[in-house]
Coordinates of C-alpha atoms and ligand atoms in Angstrom, one line a residue:
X136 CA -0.6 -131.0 -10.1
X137 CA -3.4 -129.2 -8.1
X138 CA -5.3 -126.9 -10.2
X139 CA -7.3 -123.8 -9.3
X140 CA -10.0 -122.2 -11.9
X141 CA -10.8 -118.8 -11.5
X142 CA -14.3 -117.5 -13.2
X143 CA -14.1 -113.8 -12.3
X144 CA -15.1 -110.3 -14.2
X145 CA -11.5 -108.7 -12.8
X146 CA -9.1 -110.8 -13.3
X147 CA -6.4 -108.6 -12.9
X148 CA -6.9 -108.9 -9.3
X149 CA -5.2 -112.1 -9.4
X150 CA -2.6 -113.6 -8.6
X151 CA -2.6 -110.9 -6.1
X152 CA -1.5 -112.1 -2.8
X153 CA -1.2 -115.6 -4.2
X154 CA 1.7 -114.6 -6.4
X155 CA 4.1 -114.0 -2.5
X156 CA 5.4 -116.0 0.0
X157 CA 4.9 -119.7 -0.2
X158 CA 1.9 -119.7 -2.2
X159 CA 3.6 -118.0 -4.3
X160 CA 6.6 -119.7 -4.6
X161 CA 4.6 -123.2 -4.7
X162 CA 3.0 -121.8 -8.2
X163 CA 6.4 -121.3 -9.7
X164 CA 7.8 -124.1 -8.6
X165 CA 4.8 -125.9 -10.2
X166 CA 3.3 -127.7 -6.9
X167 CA 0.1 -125.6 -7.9
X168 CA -1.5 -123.9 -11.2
X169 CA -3.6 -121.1 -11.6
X170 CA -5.6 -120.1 -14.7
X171 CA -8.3 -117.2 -14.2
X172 CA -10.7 -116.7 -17.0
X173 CA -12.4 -113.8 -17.8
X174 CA -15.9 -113.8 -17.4
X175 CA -16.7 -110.8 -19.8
X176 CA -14.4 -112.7 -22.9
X177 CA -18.5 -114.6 -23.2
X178 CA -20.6 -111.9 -23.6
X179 CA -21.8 -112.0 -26.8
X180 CA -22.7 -107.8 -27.5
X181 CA -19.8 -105.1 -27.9
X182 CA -19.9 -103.8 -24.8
X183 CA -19.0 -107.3 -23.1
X184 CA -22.4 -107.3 -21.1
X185 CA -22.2 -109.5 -17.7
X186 CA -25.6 -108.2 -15.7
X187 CA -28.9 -107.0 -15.8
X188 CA -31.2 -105.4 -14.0
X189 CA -32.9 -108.1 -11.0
X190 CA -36.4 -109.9 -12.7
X191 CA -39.2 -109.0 -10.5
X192 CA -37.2 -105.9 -9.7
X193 CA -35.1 -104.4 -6.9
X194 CA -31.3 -102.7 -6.3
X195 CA -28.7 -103.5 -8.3
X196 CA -27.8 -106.1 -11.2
X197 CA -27.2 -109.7 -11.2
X198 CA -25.0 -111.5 -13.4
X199 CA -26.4 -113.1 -16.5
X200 CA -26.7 -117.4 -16.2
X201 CA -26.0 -117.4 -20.5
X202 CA -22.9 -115.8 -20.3
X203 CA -21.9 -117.4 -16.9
X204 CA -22.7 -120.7 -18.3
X205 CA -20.8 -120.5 -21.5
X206 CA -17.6 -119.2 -19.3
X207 CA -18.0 -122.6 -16.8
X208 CA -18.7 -124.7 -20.2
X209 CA -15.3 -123.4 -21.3
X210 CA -13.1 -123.6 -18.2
X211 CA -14.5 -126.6 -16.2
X212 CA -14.9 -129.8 -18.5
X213 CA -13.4 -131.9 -15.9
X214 CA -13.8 -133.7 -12.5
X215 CA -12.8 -130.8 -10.2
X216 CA -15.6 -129.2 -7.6
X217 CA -17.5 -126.5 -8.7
X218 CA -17.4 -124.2 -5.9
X219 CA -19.7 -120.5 -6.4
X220 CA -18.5 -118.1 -3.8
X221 CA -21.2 -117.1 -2.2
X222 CA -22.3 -115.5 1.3
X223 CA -25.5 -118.1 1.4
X224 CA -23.1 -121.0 1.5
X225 CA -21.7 -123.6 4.2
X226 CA -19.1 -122.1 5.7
X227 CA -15.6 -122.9 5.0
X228 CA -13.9 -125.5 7.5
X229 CA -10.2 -126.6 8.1
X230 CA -11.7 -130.6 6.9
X231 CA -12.9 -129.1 3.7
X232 CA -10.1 -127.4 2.8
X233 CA -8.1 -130.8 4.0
X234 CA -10.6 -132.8 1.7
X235 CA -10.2 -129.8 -1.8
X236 CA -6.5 -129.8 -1.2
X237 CA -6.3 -133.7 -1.4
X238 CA -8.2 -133.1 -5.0
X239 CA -7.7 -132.3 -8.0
X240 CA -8.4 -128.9 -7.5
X241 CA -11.0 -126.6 -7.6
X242 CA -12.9 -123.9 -10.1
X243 CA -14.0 -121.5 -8.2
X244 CA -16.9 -118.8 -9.9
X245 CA -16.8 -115.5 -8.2
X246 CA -19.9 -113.1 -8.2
X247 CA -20.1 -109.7 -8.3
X248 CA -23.0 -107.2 -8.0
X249 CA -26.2 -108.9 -6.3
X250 CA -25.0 -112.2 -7.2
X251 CA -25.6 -114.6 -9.8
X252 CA -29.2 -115.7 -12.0
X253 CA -30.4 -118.9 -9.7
X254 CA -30.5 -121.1 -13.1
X255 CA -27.0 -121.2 -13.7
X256 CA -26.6 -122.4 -10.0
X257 CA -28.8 -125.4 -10.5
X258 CA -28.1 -125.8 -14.5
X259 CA -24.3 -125.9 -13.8
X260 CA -24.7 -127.9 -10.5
X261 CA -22.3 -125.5 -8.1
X262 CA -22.0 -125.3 -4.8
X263 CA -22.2 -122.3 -2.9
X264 CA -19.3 -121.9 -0.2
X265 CA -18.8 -119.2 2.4
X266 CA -15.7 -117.5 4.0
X267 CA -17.5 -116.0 6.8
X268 CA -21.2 -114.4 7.6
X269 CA -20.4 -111.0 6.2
X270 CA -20.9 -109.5 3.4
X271 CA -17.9 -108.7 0.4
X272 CA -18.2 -106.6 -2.6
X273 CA -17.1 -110.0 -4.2
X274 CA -15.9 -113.3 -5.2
X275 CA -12.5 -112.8 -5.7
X276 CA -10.8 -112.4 -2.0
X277 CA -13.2 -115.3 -0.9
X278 CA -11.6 -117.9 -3.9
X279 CA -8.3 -116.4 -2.4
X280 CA -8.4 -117.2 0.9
X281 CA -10.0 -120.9 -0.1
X282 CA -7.1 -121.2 -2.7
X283 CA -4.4 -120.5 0.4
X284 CA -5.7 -122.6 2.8
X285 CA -5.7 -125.5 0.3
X286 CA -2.4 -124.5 -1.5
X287 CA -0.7 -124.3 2.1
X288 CA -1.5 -127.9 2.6
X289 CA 0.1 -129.3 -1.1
X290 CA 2.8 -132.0 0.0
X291 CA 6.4 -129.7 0.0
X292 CA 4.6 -126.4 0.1
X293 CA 4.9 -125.5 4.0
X294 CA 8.0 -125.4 5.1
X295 CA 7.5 -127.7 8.5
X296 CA 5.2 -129.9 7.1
X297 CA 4.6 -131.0 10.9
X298 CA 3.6 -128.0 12.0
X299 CA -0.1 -128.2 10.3
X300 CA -0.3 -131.3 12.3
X301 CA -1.9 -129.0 15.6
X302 CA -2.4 -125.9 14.1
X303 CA -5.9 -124.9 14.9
X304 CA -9.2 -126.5 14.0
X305 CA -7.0 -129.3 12.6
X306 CA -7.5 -131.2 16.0
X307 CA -10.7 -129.8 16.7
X308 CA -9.0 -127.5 19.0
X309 CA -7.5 -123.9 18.8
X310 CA -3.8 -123.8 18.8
X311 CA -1.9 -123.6 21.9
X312 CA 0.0 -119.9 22.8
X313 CA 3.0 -119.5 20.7
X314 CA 6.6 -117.8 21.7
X315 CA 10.3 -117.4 20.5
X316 CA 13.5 -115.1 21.9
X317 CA 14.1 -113.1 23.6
X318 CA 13.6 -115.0 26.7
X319 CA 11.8 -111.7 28.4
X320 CA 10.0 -109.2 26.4
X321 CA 8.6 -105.9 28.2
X322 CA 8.9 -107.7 31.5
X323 CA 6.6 -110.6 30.1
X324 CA 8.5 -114.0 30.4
X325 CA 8.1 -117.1 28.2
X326 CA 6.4 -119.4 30.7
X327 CA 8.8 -121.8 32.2
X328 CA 7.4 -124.9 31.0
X329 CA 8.4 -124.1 27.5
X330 CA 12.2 -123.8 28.6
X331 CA 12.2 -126.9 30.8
X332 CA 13.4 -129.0 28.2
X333 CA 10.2 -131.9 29.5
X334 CA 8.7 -132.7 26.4
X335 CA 6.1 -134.4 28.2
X336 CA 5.2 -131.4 30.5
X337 CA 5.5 -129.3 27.1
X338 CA 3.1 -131.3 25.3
X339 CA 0.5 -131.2 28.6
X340 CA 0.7 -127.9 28.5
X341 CA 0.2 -126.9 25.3
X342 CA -3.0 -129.6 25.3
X343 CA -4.6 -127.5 28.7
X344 CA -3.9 -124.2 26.9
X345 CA -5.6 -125.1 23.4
X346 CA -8.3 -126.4 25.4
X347 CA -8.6 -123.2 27.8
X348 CA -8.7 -121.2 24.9
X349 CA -11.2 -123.4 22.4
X350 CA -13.6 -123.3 25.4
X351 CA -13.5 -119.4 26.0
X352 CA -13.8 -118.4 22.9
X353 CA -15.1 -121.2 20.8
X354 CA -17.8 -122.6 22.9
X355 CA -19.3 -124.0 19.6
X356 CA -15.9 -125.9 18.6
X357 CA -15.6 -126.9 22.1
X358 CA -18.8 -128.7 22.2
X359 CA -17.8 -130.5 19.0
X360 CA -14.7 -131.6 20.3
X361 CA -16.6 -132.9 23.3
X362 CA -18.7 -134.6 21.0
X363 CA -16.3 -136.5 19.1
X364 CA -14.0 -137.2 22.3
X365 CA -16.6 -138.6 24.0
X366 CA -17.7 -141.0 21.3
X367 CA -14.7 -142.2 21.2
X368 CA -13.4 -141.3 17.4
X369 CA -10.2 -139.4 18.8
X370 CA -7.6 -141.4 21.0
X371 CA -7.2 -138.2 23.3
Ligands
SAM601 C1 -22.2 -108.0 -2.8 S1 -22.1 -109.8 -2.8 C2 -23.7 -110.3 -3.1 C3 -24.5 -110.5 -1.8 C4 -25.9 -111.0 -2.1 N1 -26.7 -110.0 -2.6 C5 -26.5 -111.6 -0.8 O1 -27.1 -110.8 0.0 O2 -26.3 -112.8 -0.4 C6 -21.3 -110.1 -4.4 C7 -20.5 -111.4 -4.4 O3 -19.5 -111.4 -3.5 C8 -19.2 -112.8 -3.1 N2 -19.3 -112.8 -1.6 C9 -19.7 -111.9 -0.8 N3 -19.7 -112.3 0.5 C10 -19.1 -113.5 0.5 C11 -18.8 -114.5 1.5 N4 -19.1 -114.2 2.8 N5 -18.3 -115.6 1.1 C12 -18.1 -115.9 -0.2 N6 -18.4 -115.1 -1.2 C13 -18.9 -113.9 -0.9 C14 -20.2 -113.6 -3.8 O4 -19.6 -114.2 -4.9 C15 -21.3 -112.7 -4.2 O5 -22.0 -113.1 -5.3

């Protein structure tokens, strides 16, 4: 069973979003576990003390690397990815979410405040990993969004299971336009192709419009794409 590790200070935010629709459903059914551990349960005085004030000084507080450390020591004594949620990390991609969901799992520390003491970064060996250059108020809806991209991809979770195979960045490409009934909607028509019945002309089409779109407003996936067309590692 894929299992996801939560380290936060409010863990009554989870499951939160995790807990509906497939996700959801995947955790009772057991494709998917999810235990989320209470940071402040290590703090060692009575008033279950996570931060302090930055060494060296500055705004706000950071999060202590003793009491951090003893929560990891507890909840991750096994082979699964250490991942810190963290603005200064490599952003998430589709292939690393392919390559955690094919895991494992993951345990996943969220920060809070400034962020966490360096030491238990390096002393814990974890990974920083991004959702998105901006900035949240914390961990928590970051480990969410990497625990449905991964969850979505379980074997039996999604529904179609074929229809991750050209959803976008899976290909390298943006996903084509997508439309159901009715036929016309506010004098907008589905384009004819996708009624034609030609598979063939279906499939070209969809290819031209995913690559229309990657290049407009991807230029930066586009010239991966490019990349890895031209040298040869995709078939076309
Ligand atoms: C207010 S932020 C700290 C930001 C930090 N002072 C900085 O400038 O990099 C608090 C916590 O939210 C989480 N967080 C914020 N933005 C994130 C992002 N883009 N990706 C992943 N985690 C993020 C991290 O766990 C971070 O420690």
């Amino acid at each position: 069973m894929w299992r996801a590790g939560v380290l936060t200070i409010v863990p009554e935010i989870f499951p939160g979003p995790l807990g509906a629709s497939l996700a959801g459903k995947a955790l009772v059914a057991g494709a998917w576990s999810l235990d989320v551990v209470d940071i402040r349960a290590f703090a060692t005085d009575k008033h279950r003390t996570v931060d302090d004030t930055p060494a060296g000084g500055g705004p706000g507080m950071v999060m202590k690397a003793d009491v951090l450390g003893r929560a990891i020591d507890a909840a991750a004594a096994d082979a699964r990815p250490r991942l810190l949620m963290s603005p200064r990390g490599l952003p998430l991609t589709q292939a690393r979410v392919e390559a955690l969901a094919a895991g494992p799992g993951v345990v996943l520390i969220c920060g809070r405040f400034e962020g966490v003491d360096e030491r238990v970064i390096a002393g814990r060996g974890l990974e920083e990993v991004s959702v998105g250059d901006y900035v949240l108020s914390g961990g928590e809806i970051a480990a969410m969004a990497l625990i449905d991209a991964c969850v979505r991809l379980l074997p039996g979770v999604m529904g179609a299971a074929a229809s991750g195979d050209e959803e976008s960045f899976t290909g390298g490409l943006l996903e084509y336009p997508q439309y159901t009934r009715p036929q016309v909607w506010e004098d907008r028509p589905i384009p004819d192709v996708l009624l034609s019945g030609d598979h063939g002309k279906i499939a070209a089409w969809r290819r031209a419009e995913a690559e229309r779109l990657t290049k407009e407003r991807r230029p930066d996936l586009w010239a991966a794409f490019r990349r890895r067309f031209r040298s040869g590692s995709r078939s076309g």
